[in-house]
mmCIF file of C-alpha atoms in Angstrom:
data_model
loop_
_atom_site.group_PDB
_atom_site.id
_atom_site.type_symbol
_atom_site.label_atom_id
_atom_site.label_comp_id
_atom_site.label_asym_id
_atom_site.label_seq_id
_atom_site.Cartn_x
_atom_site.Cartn_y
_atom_site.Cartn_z
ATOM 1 C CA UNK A 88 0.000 0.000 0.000
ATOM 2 C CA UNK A 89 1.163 3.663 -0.953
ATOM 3 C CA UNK A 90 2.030 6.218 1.721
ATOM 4 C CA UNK A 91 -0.146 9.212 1.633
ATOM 5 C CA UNK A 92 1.910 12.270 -0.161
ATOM 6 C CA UNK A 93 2.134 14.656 2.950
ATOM 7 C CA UNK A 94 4.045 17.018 0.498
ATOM 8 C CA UNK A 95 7.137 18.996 1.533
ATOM 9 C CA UNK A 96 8.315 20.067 4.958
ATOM 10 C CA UNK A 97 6.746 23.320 5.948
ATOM 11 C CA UNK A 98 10.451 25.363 6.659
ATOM 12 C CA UNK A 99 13.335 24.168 7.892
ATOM 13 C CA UNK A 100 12.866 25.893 11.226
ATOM 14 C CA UNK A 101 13.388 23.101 13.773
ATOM 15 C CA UNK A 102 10.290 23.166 15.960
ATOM 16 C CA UNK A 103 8.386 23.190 12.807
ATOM 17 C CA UNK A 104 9.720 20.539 11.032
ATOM 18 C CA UNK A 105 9.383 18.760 14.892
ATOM 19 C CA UNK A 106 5.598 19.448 15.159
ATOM 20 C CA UNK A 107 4.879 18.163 11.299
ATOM 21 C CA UNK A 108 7.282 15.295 11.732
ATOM 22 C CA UNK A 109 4.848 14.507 14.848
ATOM 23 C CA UNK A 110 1.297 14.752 13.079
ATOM 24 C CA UNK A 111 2.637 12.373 10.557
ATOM 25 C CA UNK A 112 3.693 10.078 12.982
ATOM 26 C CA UNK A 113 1.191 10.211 14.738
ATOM 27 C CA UNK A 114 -1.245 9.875 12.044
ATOM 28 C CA UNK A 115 0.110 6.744 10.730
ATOM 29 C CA UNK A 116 0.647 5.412 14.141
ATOM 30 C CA UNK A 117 -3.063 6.191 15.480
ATOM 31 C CA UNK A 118 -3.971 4.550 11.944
ATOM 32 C CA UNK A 119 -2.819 1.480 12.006
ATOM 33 C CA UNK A 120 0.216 2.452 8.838
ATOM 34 C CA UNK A 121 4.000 2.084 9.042
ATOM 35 C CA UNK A 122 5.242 5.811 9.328
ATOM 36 C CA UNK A 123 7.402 6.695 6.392
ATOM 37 C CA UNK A 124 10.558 6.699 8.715
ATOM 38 C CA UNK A 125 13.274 7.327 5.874
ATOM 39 C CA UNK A 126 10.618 10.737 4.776
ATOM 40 C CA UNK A 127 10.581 11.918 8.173
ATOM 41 C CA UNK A 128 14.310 11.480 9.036
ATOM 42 C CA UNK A 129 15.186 13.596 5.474
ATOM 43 C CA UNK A 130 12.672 16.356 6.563
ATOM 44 C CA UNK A 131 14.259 16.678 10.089
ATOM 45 C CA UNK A 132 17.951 16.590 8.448
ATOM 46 C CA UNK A 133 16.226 20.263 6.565
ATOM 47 C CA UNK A 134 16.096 21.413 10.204
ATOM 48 C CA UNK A 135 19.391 19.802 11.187
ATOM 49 C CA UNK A 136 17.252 18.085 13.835
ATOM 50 C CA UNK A 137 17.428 14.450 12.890
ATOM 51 C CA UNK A 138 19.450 13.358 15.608
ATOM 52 C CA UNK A 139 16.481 13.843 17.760
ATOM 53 C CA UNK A 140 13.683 11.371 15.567
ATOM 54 C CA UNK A 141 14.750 8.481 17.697
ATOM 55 C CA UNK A 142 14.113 10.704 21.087
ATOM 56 C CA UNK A 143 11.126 12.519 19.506
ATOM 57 C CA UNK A 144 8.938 8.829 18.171
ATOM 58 C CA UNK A 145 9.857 7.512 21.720
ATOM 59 C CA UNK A 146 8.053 10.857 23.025
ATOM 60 C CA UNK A 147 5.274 10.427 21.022
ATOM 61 C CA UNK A 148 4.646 6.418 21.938
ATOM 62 C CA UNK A 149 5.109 7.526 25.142
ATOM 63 C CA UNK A 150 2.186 10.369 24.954
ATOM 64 C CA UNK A 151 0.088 8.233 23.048
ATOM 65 C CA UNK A 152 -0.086 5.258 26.317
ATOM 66 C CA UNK A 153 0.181 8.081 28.855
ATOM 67 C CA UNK A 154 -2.002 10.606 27.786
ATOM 68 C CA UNK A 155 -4.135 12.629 30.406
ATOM 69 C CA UNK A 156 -6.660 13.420 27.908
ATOM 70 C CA UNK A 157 -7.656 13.040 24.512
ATOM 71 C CA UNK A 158 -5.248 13.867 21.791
ATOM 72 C CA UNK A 159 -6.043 16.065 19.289
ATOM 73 C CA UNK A 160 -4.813 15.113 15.689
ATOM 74 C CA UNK A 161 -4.655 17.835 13.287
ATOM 75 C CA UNK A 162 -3.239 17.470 9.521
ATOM 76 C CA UNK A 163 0.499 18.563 9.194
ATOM 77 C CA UNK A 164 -0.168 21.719 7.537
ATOM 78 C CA UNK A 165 -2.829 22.916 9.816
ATOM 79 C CA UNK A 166 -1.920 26.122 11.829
ATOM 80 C CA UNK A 167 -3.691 24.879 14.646
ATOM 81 C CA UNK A 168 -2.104 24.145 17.521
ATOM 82 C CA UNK A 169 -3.392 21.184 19.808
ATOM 83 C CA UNK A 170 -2.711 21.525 23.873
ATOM 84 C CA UNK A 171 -0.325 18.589 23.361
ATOM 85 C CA UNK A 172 1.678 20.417 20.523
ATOM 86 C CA UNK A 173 1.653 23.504 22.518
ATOM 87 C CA UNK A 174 2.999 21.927 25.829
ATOM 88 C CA UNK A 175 5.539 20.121 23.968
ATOM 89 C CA UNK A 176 6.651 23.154 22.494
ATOM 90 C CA UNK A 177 7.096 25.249 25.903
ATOM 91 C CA UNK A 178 8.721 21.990 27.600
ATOM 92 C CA UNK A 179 11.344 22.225 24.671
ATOM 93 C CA UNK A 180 11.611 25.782 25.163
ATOM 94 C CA UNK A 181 11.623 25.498 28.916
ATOM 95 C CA UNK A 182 14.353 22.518 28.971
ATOM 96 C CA UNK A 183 16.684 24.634 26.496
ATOM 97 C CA UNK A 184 16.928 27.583 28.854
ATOM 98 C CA UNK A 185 17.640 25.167 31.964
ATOM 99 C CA UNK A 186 14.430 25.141 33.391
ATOM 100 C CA UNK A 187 13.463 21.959 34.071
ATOM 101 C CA UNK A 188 10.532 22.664 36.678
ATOM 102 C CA UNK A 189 8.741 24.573 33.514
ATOM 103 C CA UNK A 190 9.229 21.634 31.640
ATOM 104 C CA UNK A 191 7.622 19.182 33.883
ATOM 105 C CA UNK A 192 5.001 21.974 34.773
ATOM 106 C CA UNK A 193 4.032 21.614 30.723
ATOM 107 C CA UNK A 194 4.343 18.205 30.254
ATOM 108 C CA UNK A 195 2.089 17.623 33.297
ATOM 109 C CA UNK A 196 -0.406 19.633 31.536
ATOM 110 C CA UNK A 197 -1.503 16.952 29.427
ATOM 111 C CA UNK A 198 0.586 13.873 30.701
ATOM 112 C CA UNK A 199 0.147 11.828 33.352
ATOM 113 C CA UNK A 200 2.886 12.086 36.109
ATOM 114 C CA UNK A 201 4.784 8.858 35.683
ATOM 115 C CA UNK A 202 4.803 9.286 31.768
ATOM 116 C CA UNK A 203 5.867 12.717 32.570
ATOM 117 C CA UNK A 204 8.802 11.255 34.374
ATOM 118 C CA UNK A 205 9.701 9.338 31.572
ATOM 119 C CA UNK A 206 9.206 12.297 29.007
ATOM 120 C CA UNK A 207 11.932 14.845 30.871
ATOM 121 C CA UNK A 208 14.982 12.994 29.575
ATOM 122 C CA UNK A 209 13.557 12.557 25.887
ATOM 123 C CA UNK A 210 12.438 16.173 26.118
ATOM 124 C CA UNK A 211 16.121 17.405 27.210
ATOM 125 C CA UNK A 212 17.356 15.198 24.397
ATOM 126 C CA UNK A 213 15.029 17.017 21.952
ATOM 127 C CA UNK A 214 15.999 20.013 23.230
ATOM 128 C CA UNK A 215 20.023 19.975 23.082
ATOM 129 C CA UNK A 216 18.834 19.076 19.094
ATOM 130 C CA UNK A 217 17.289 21.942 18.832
ATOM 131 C CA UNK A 218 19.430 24.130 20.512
ATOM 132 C CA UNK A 219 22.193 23.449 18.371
ATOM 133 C CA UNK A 220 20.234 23.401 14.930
ATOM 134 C CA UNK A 221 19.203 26.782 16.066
ATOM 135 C CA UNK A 222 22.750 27.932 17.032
ATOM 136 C CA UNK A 223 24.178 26.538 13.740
ATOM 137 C CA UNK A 224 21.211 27.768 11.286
ATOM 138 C CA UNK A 225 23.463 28.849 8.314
ATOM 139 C CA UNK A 226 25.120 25.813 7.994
ATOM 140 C CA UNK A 227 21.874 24.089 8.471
ATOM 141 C CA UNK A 228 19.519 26.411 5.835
ATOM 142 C CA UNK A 229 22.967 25.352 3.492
ATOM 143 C CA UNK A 230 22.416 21.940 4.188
ATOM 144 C CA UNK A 231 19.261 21.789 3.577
ATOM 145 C CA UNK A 232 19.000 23.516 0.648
ATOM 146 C CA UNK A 233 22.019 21.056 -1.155
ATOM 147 C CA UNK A 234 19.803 17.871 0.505
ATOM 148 C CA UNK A 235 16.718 19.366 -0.949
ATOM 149 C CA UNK A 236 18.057 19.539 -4.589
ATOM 150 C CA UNK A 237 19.443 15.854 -3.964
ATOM 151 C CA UNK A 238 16.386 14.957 -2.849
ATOM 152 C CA UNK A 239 14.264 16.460 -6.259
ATOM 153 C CA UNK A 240 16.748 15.310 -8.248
ATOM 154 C CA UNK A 241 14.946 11.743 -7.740
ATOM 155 C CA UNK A 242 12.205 12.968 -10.118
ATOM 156 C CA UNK A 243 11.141 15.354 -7.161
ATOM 157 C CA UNK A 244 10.073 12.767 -4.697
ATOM 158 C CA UNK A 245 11.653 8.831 -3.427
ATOM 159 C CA UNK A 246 9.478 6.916 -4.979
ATOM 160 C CA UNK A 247 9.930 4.079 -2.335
ATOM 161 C CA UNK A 248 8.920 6.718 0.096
ATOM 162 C CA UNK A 249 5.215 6.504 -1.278
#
């Protein structure tokens, strides 16, 4: 069966390419599909974040079993922003300036407590990605832009991919 196209990576700012990496994840996860793993590792290389996938699906599995309330699933190129998306944004945010009491504090927001426990170090993990894909974003907007042209010069999409 064909993967659904979910079309190009929305920028190559890290927390975006994060949060679309996630609905697709998710998507295929909550639906029964494999996720398109070798997709979603290219799009987070655009970001320079692909170091983090391996911490970032083990997040998700881990919010999808220990949950606090129902998830909200919205397309990746919605602008919406579902309480889950927007605490694991701040928890990111919180965990790359040190604060780690902010980062629980968000988490537990929509987590339960012992999956929060088991969230922190992924978070941190995320977080360090971030930071330095953030502190290096030349090199990474270069990068991305020479694995983008590599990537269309496929015939503008893997066609294993779909």
């Amino acid at each position: 069966m064909m993967q659904p196209d979910w079309g190009q990576p929305p920028s190559d700012k890290p927390l975006n390419l994060l949060l679309w990496t996630s609905r697709i994840y998710l998507r295929c996860v909550v639906n029964q599909k494999t996720p398109p793993v070798e997709h979603l590792k290219w799009a987070m290389a655009l970001g320079d974040v692909d170091c983090a996938y391996n911490a970032l699906t083990d997040y998700l599995n881990a919010m999808l079993v220990g949950s606090s309330e129902t998830i909200q699933l919205h397309q990746p190129f919605c602008p919406c922003v579902s309480p889950h998306e927007q605490a694991f944004v701040t928890a990111v945010r919180s965990a790359q300036s040190g604060n780690l009491h902010g980062c629980a504090m968000s988490l537990n927001s929509v987590l339960q407590p012992a999956t929060v426990r088991v969230c922190e170090p992924l978070i941190r993990r995320i977080a360090m990605a971030v930071a330095m894909a953030e502190a290096n974003d030349g090199r990474a907007s270069q990068r991305a832009a020479n694995t983008q042209a590599d990537h269309q010069g496929h015939g503008g999409h893997d066609r294993r991919l779909h």
